[in-house]
Short mmCIF file of C-alpha atoms in Angstrom, two decimals:
data_model
loop_
_atom_site.label_atom_id
_atom_site.label_comp_id
_atom_site.label_asym_id
_atom_site.label_seq_id
_atom_site.Cartn_x
_atom_site.Cartn_y
_atom_site.Cartn_z
CA MET A 95 64.22 181.72 90.13
CA GLU A 96 67.39 183.85 88.53
CA LEU A 97 68.71 183.30 85.84
CA ASN A 98 72.83 182.00 85.98
CA ARG A 99 75.39 180.15 85.00
CA ARG A 100 74.73 176.77 86.43
CA THR A 101 71.17 177.48 86.65
CA VAL A 102 71.19 177.16 82.41
CA ILE A 103 74.08 173.91 82.77
CA ALA A 104 72.00 172.35 84.69
CA GLY A 105 68.67 172.71 83.22
CA ALA A 106 70.66 171.27 79.81
CA ALA A 107 71.99 168.76 81.15
CA ALA A 108 68.77 167.41 83.10
CA ALA A 109 67.39 168.42 78.91
CA GLY A 110 70.04 166.24 77.18
CA ILE A 111 71.63 169.83 75.54
CA ALA A 112 73.81 172.66 75.36
CA ALA A 113 72.79 176.21 76.13
CA THR A 114 73.32 179.39 75.90
CA THR A 115 73.42 181.61 79.08
CA LEU A 116 73.18 185.23 79.27
CA GLY A 117 76.79 187.42 79.42
CA GLY A 118 78.47 183.82 78.20
CA THR A 119 78.30 179.78 76.53
CA ALA A 120 77.35 176.80 79.44
CA HIS A 121 79.07 174.07 78.92
CA ALA A 122 78.87 170.28 78.10
CA THR A 123 77.96 169.09 80.96
CA GLY A 124 78.80 165.53 80.17
CA GLY A 125 81.85 164.38 82.52
CA ARG A 126 84.50 163.92 79.97
CA LYS A 127 86.66 159.85 81.23
CA PRO A 128 89.86 160.79 83.71
CA VAL A 129 92.84 161.06 81.61
CA LYS A 130 95.92 159.73 83.08
CA THR A 131 98.73 161.47 81.37
CA LEU A 132 102.93 161.30 82.81
CA PHE A 133 103.16 164.15 85.42
CA GLY A 134 107.16 163.52 86.11
CA LYS A 135 109.70 161.05 88.28
CA LEU A 136 110.56 161.53 91.82
CA ALA A 137 114.15 160.83 93.12
CA ASP A 138 113.90 156.98 92.99
CA GLY A 139 112.44 156.57 89.78
CA THR A 140 108.62 156.69 91.03
CA LYS A 141 106.40 157.87 88.53
CA ILE A 142 104.38 160.73 89.46
CA TYR A 143 100.64 160.78 86.70
CA SER A 144 98.51 163.57 86.36
CA TRP A 145 94.67 162.94 86.17
CA ALA A 146 92.37 164.78 84.04
CA LEU A 147 88.68 165.69 84.90
CA GLU A 148 85.77 168.09 83.43
CA ASN A 149 82.54 168.64 84.24
CA GLY A 150 79.69 171.64 84.68
CA GLY A 151 82.10 172.89 83.08
CA THR A 152 85.16 172.61 85.99
CA ARG A 153 88.12 171.47 84.94
CA LEU A 154 91.20 169.22 87.72
CA LYS A 155 94.02 168.21 88.21
CA VAL A 156 94.87 165.96 90.00
CA LEU A 157 98.64 164.24 90.90
CA SER A 158 98.70 160.43 92.04
CA TYR A 159 101.75 162.72 94.46
CA GLY A 160 100.32 163.18 97.81
CA GLY A 161 96.74 163.94 96.00
CA ILE A 162 97.39 167.46 95.57
CA VAL A 163 95.55 169.42 93.07
CA GLN A 164 98.00 171.10 90.53
CA SER A 165 95.37 172.54 88.56
CA LEU A 166 91.79 173.79 89.10
CA GLU A 167 89.88 176.01 86.71
CA ILE A 168 86.70 177.78 86.49
CA PRO A 169 85.10 180.90 84.25
CA ASP A 170 84.15 184.23 84.95
CA ARG A 171 81.19 185.97 84.27
CA ARG A 172 83.22 186.86 80.90
CA ASP A 173 83.17 182.91 80.19
CA ARG A 174 86.81 183.40 80.43
CA TYR A 175 88.52 180.56 82.26
CA ALA A 176 91.60 180.52 84.67
CA ASN A 177 93.08 177.99 86.72
CA VAL A 178 91.68 179.71 90.52
CA SER A 179 94.65 177.34 92.48
CA ALA A 180 98.57 177.78 93.20
CA GLY A 181 101.29 175.88 92.48
CA PHE A 182 103.48 173.91 90.36
CA ASP A 183 104.32 173.01 86.63
CA ASN A 184 106.38 170.04 88.13
CA VAL A 185 107.36 167.67 90.51
CA GLU A 186 110.95 168.69 91.41
CA ASP A 187 108.89 171.41 93.07
CA TYR A 188 106.33 170.36 94.62
CA VAL A 189 109.02 167.67 96.34
CA ALA A 190 111.41 170.26 97.38
CA LYS A 191 109.64 173.74 97.68
CA SER A 192 105.98 173.31 98.56
CA PRO A 193 103.78 175.10 101.48
CA TYR A 194 101.26 172.23 100.89
CA PHE A 195 100.12 173.91 97.73
CA GLY A 196 97.07 171.56 96.47
CA ALA A 197 97.86 169.11 98.76
CA LEU A 198 95.59 166.20 100.62
CA ILE A 199 96.58 166.31 104.48
CA GLY A 200 96.94 164.48 106.84
CA ARG A 201 97.34 162.56 109.36
CA TYR A 202 96.54 165.22 111.13
CA GLY A 203 95.95 168.48 109.43
CA ASN A 204 96.82 171.53 111.40
CA ARG A 205 98.85 171.49 114.28
CA ILE A 206 99.82 169.30 117.34
CA GLY A 207 101.39 171.58 119.87
CA LYS A 208 105.24 170.05 120.22
CA GLY A 209 104.34 166.90 118.79
CA LYS A 210 102.78 165.14 121.62
CA PHE A 211 99.42 163.62 123.29
CA ALA A 212 98.01 161.09 124.72
CA LEU A 213 95.63 158.57 124.17
CA ASP A 214 94.27 155.42 126.17
CA GLY A 215 97.20 156.26 129.10
CA LYS A 216 99.92 156.47 126.51
CA ASN A 217 101.91 159.39 125.46
CA TYR A 218 103.08 159.57 121.82
CA GLN A 219 105.77 161.43 120.27
CA LEU A 220 105.15 162.89 116.24
CA SER A 221 107.14 164.19 113.99
CA VAL A 222 107.74 167.92 114.21
CA ASN A 223 108.40 169.81 111.52
CA ASP A 224 107.06 173.23 112.45
CA GLY A 225 109.60 174.79 115.46
CA GLU A 226 108.56 172.44 118.08
CA GLN A 227 104.85 172.01 116.66
CA SER A 228 104.15 168.92 114.52
CA LEU A 229 101.71 170.38 111.26
CA HIS A 230 100.07 168.42 109.14
CA GLY A 231 101.30 165.48 110.05
CA GLY A 232 105.05 165.92 109.80
CA THR A 233 108.20 166.34 107.79
CA GLN A 234 106.39 163.29 105.42
CA GLY A 235 103.00 163.65 106.57
CA PHE A 236 99.94 162.56 103.51
CA ASP A 237 100.57 165.54 100.86
CA LYS A 238 104.73 163.28 100.17
CA ARG A 239 102.82 160.11 99.62
CA VAL A 240 102.36 159.33 96.79
CA TRP A 241 98.51 157.75 96.11
CA ASP A 242 96.83 155.05 94.61
CA ILE A 243 94.03 156.06 92.30
CA GLU A 244 91.01 154.51 90.69
CA PRO A 245 89.14 156.57 88.06
CA PHE A 246 85.25 156.52 87.99
CA THR A 247 82.30 157.47 86.30
CA LYS A 248 78.91 157.10 87.83
CA GLY A 249 76.01 158.99 86.45
CA SER A 250 76.52 162.71 85.09
CA ASP A 251 80.04 162.21 87.84
CA VAL A 252 82.94 162.40 87.30
CA GLY A 253 85.79 162.20 89.50
CA LEU A 254 89.01 159.49 91.49
CA HIS A 255 89.27 156.94 94.69
CA LEU A 256 92.90 157.93 96.26
CA TYR A 257 94.44 155.45 97.98
CA TYR A 258 96.92 154.66 101.03
CA THR A 259 97.60 153.35 104.19
CA SER A 260 100.18 155.58 106.44
CA VAL A 261 101.43 152.24 108.39
CA ASP A 262 101.69 151.73 112.71
CA GLY A 263 103.93 154.49 114.13
CA GLU A 264 104.73 156.66 110.59
CA MET A 265 105.31 159.90 111.39
CA GLY A 266 104.96 158.73 115.27
CA TYR A 267 100.96 157.91 115.00
CA PRO A 268 99.13 154.47 116.05
CA GLY A 269 97.83 152.21 114.54
CA THR A 270 97.64 151.14 110.71
CA LEU A 271 95.26 153.85 109.14
CA LYS A 272 93.98 153.07 105.76
CA ALA A 273 92.87 156.08 103.85
CA LYS A 274 90.48 156.13 100.22
CA VAL A 275 89.80 159.96 99.19
CA THR A 276 87.18 160.99 95.90
CA TYR A 277 87.09 163.04 93.96
CA THR A 278 84.09 164.07 92.29
CA LEU A 279 83.12 166.88 89.93
CA THR A 280 79.90 166.63 89.44
CA ARG A 281 77.93 167.73 86.34
CA GLN A 282 77.09 171.00 87.98
CA GLY A 283 80.54 171.72 88.44
CA ASP A 284 80.82 171.09 92.15
CA TRP A 285 84.25 169.72 93.30
CA ARG A 286 82.46 167.28 96.20
CA ILE A 287 85.93 165.70 98.82
CA ASP A 288 84.89 162.45 100.43
CA TYR A 289 87.03 161.55 103.23
CA GLU A 290 86.75 157.53 104.79
CA ALA A 291 89.52 156.30 107.40
CA THR A 292 89.78 152.75 109.46
CA THR A 293 92.44 152.02 112.10
CA ASP A 294 93.47 148.33 113.79
CA LYS A 295 94.48 150.65 116.94
CA ALA A 296 93.52 153.70 118.41
CA THR A 297 94.47 157.21 116.80
CA VAL A 298 93.96 160.63 115.51
CA VAL A 299 93.19 161.56 112.56
CA ASN A 300 91.46 165.14 110.60
CA LEU A 301 92.33 165.07 107.12
CA THR A 302 91.75 168.23 104.95
CA SER A 303 92.17 169.41 101.97
CA HIS A 304 95.17 172.42 101.02
CA VAL A 305 94.44 174.09 97.97
CA TYR A 306 95.75 177.87 97.74
CA TRP A 307 93.33 179.71 96.24
CA ASN A 308 92.87 183.17 94.24
CA LEU A 309 89.82 183.49 92.66
CA ALA A 310 91.21 186.74 90.09
CA GLY A 311 93.61 183.78 89.35
CA GLU A 312 96.65 182.30 89.33
CA GLY A 313 99.72 184.41 90.21
CA SER A 314 97.09 187.76 88.90
CA GLY A 315 98.53 189.30 92.77
CA THR A 316 96.32 190.06 95.79
CA ILE A 317 94.02 188.09 97.49
CA GLU A 318 92.69 191.25 99.55
CA ASP A 319 90.25 192.38 97.14
CA HIS A 320 88.73 189.10 97.66
CA GLU A 321 85.53 189.10 99.98
CA LEU A 322 85.11 186.87 102.15
CA GLN A 323 82.00 185.53 103.91
CA ILE A 324 82.34 182.85 107.65
CA ALA A 325 79.37 181.58 109.22
CA ALA A 326 80.94 181.58 112.27
CA SER A 327 80.77 183.68 115.76
CA ARG A 328 83.98 182.44 117.26
CA TYR A 329 87.54 181.54 117.02
CA THR A 330 90.66 179.69 119.03
CA PRO A 331 93.48 182.19 120.10
CA THR A 332 97.17 180.66 119.96
CA ASP A 333 99.68 181.24 121.20
CA ALA A 334 103.45 182.27 119.68
CA GLY A 335 103.58 178.59 117.87
CA LEU A 336 99.95 179.46 117.00
CA ILE A 337 98.47 176.68 119.01
CA PRO A 338 94.88 177.37 120.35
CA THR A 339 94.91 178.02 123.64
CA GLY A 340 91.81 176.50 124.98
CA GLU A 341 89.65 179.44 124.16
CA LEU A 342 86.54 180.41 121.81
CA ALA A 343 86.68 183.54 121.60
CA LYS A 344 84.07 185.40 120.63
CA VAL A 345 84.47 187.59 116.36
CA ALA A 346 82.34 190.28 117.56
CA GLY A 347 84.51 193.71 117.06
CA THR A 348 87.05 191.74 116.53
CA PRO A 349 89.02 191.48 112.60
CA PHE A 350 87.57 188.24 112.63
CA ASP A 351 84.35 188.97 112.08
CA PHE A 352 83.17 187.80 108.91
CA GLY A 353 79.95 187.52 109.91
CA ARG A 354 79.01 189.61 106.93
CA ALA A 355 81.12 188.98 103.78
CA LYS A 356 83.96 192.20 104.07
CA PRO A 357 86.95 192.70 101.70
CA ILE A 358 90.14 190.77 103.32
CA GLY A 359 92.60 193.47 103.96
CA ARG A 360 90.05 195.32 105.30
CA ASP A 361 91.17 194.05 108.92
CA ILE A 362 93.77 192.45 107.94
CA ARG A 363 96.53 194.84 109.07
CA VAL A 364 94.36 195.98 112.09
CA SER A 365 97.52 196.11 115.46
CA HIS A 366 95.42 193.12 117.24
CA PRO A 367 98.03 191.45 119.06
CA GLN A 368 96.56 187.71 117.45
CA LEU A 369 97.39 189.17 114.00
CA VAL A 370 100.62 190.16 114.98
CA THR A 371 101.66 187.33 116.30
CA ALA A 372 100.88 184.82 112.76
CA LYS A 373 101.30 187.68 110.25
CA GLY A 374 97.63 187.92 109.39
CA PHE A 375 94.83 185.23 109.85
CA ASP A 376 95.71 182.05 110.23
CA HIS A 377 93.07 180.90 112.19
CA ASN A 378 90.45 178.09 113.07
CA TRP A 379 86.99 179.53 113.02
CA VAL A 380 84.40 177.55 114.99
CA LEU A 381 81.60 177.61 112.32
CA ASP A 382 78.21 177.62 114.50
CA LYS A 383 76.35 175.13 113.14
CA GLY A 384 78.96 172.69 114.67
CA LEU A 385 79.38 169.28 113.89
CA THR A 386 76.75 168.22 111.59
CA ALA A 387 75.64 164.77 109.98
CA ARG A 388 75.49 166.04 106.42
CA PRO A 389 77.52 169.07 104.90
CA GLU A 390 75.86 173.45 105.11
CA HIS A 391 77.22 176.25 103.35
CA VAL A 392 79.77 177.73 106.27
CA ALA A 393 81.97 180.00 104.00
CA THR A 394 81.73 182.09 100.13
CA LEU A 395 84.80 183.51 99.19
CA ARG A 396 83.85 186.18 96.00
CA ASP A 397 86.47 188.23 92.86
CA PRO A 398 84.74 191.04 92.36
CA ALA A 399 86.60 191.99 89.54
CA SER A 400 86.29 188.67 87.93
CA GLY A 401 82.54 187.93 89.87
CA ARG A 402 84.22 184.13 90.67
CA THR A 403 82.04 182.38 93.45
CA LEU A 404 83.33 179.97 95.76
CA LYS A 405 80.97 178.25 98.63
CA ILE A 406 82.38 175.78 100.54
CA ALA A 407 79.74 173.14 102.91
CA THR A 408 81.21 171.52 105.25
CA ASN A 409 79.56 168.83 108.25
CA GLU A 410 82.80 169.62 109.86
CA PRO A 411 83.01 172.61 112.89
CA GLY A 412 85.78 174.21 111.87
CA LEU A 413 87.11 176.07 109.28
CA GLN A 414 91.48 177.12 109.51
CA PHE A 415 91.42 180.35 106.93
CA TYR A 416 94.49 181.37 105.87
CA SER A 417 95.52 184.42 104.24
CA GLY A 418 99.10 183.22 102.69
CA ASN A 419 101.22 184.94 104.73
CA PHE A 420 103.93 183.09 105.03
CA LEU A 421 104.25 183.67 101.13
CA ASP A 422 107.91 185.36 100.39
CA GLY A 423 108.41 185.78 96.72
CA THR A 424 110.29 183.08 96.42
CA LEU A 425 108.07 180.13 94.47
CA THR A 426 107.08 180.88 90.90
CA GLY A 427 103.74 179.25 89.92
CA PRO A 428 103.13 177.65 86.00
CA SER A 429 102.23 181.54 85.18
CA GLY A 430 105.88 181.99 85.83
CA ARG A 431 105.10 184.47 88.69
CA THR A 432 106.19 184.32 92.06
CA TYR A 433 103.75 184.51 94.69
CA ARG A 434 104.17 187.01 97.31
CA GLN A 435 102.30 187.19 101.00
CA GLY A 436 98.73 187.48 100.31
CA ASP A 437 98.56 186.44 96.78
CA ALA A 438 96.59 182.79 97.97
CA LEU A 439 94.51 181.98 100.37
CA CYS A 440 93.32 178.33 102.25
CA LEU A 441 90.33 177.90 103.63
CA GLU A 442 90.29 174.58 105.20
CA THR A 443 87.29 172.24 106.32
CA GLN A 444 88.45 170.91 109.78
CA HIS A 445 88.97 169.78 113.72
CA PHE A 446 90.34 171.70 115.57
CA PRO A 447 94.10 172.42 115.90
CA ASP A 448 95.66 170.48 118.93
CA SER A 449 92.60 168.62 119.94
CA PRO A 450 94.08 165.68 121.13
CA ASN A 451 94.75 168.21 124.20
CA LYS A 452 92.19 169.71 124.24
CA PRO A 453 89.42 167.56 125.51
CA LYS A 454 86.60 170.58 125.31
CA PHE A 455 87.06 170.66 121.54
CA PRO A 456 85.44 168.12 119.17
CA SER A 457 87.17 164.78 119.76
CA THR A 458 89.15 163.62 117.02
CA VAL A 459 89.38 160.08 118.14
CA LEU A 460 89.40 157.25 116.10
CA ARG A 461 89.06 153.59 117.05
CA PRO A 462 89.24 150.20 115.76
CA GLY A 463 85.43 149.42 114.64
CA GLN A 464 84.58 153.14 113.97
CA THR A 465 84.77 154.87 110.90
CA TYR A 466 85.69 157.78 109.73
CA ARG A 467 83.51 160.57 107.64
CA THR A 468 83.57 163.54 106.24
CA THR A 469 83.04 165.63 103.63
CA THR A 470 83.83 169.42 102.07
CA ILE A 471 81.58 170.62 99.23
CA HIS A 472 83.05 173.22 97.02
CA THR A 473 80.49 174.92 94.68
CA PHE A 474 81.68 177.30 91.81
CA ASP A 475 79.78 180.33 90.50
CA CYS A 476 79.80 183.53 88.06
#
């Protein structure tokens, strides 16, 4: 078996000792109890807390505002740590400026056309916040709510339970939805997200995480040299409003083919109508595995310079790859550097955009007595 940082760490954890890797030092894997500190206050005086977790060589900071991943630090091949997620260092910017940096997204991740859908013969009008569309739950989605957080340790794992109750009619959605999201750092350093939700009326739900990744480090510049692989032979083309047309188009022979790993910048400026409309990649890939009972590997992102690698496994049927097209240099991260177009990317596991209006897409309907459950696992290596 090939020795790398993760296999050495896992072996050391099993033996209860520290270990040294080739080219770096394996970090103690005993999960530290999450640490809570005051991050800031909202305008109404509500206190926003930061929770710091560390396990298996991964360091994570989460805010009670929006369930936001404020930072996620992992080492490179030389054991040098860097925060690989874009964000801010203060509450005020998250409230006033954030393009969903690191946030929990709900009730519905991605877009619903014209903010409308029908369910059981009744029409619903949602909050519209992206031209004519409803994006990521509307003007006051889950990313702008204060979540109740409970820390936990379980065996060698550490984590946080996050809770939020969305009342009937919030942002136009029917039913009172009780959401629970669990962030876990495992002894191997994986970051696992488990989503759960129940409702008292039929509704639609599609939860996801909106971390902006740059594996070279936050504020380091373009992600166009990152190599990306997505296990998908089809994607969902969109109209001018970035709403899927309903077609499941083949990626073969197009810039959307990431079946084999390739640099993101290789085809991003090809004159393809879909790239022109979205100013880059901002599309849903139809995962070959489909909707599965358990998480399966669907994507790999690698920064050749640092060696940092992110692997994503999920049971969801779709993955939204967004190449940071609308970052425009007006936002400044904790590094003190501005974020420009293509300085970070998102890989959002999900059901498809506009599914409530596309009967042929996998259903996002949740009914009383059912429990919405989905899992995404992020594995880091170098």
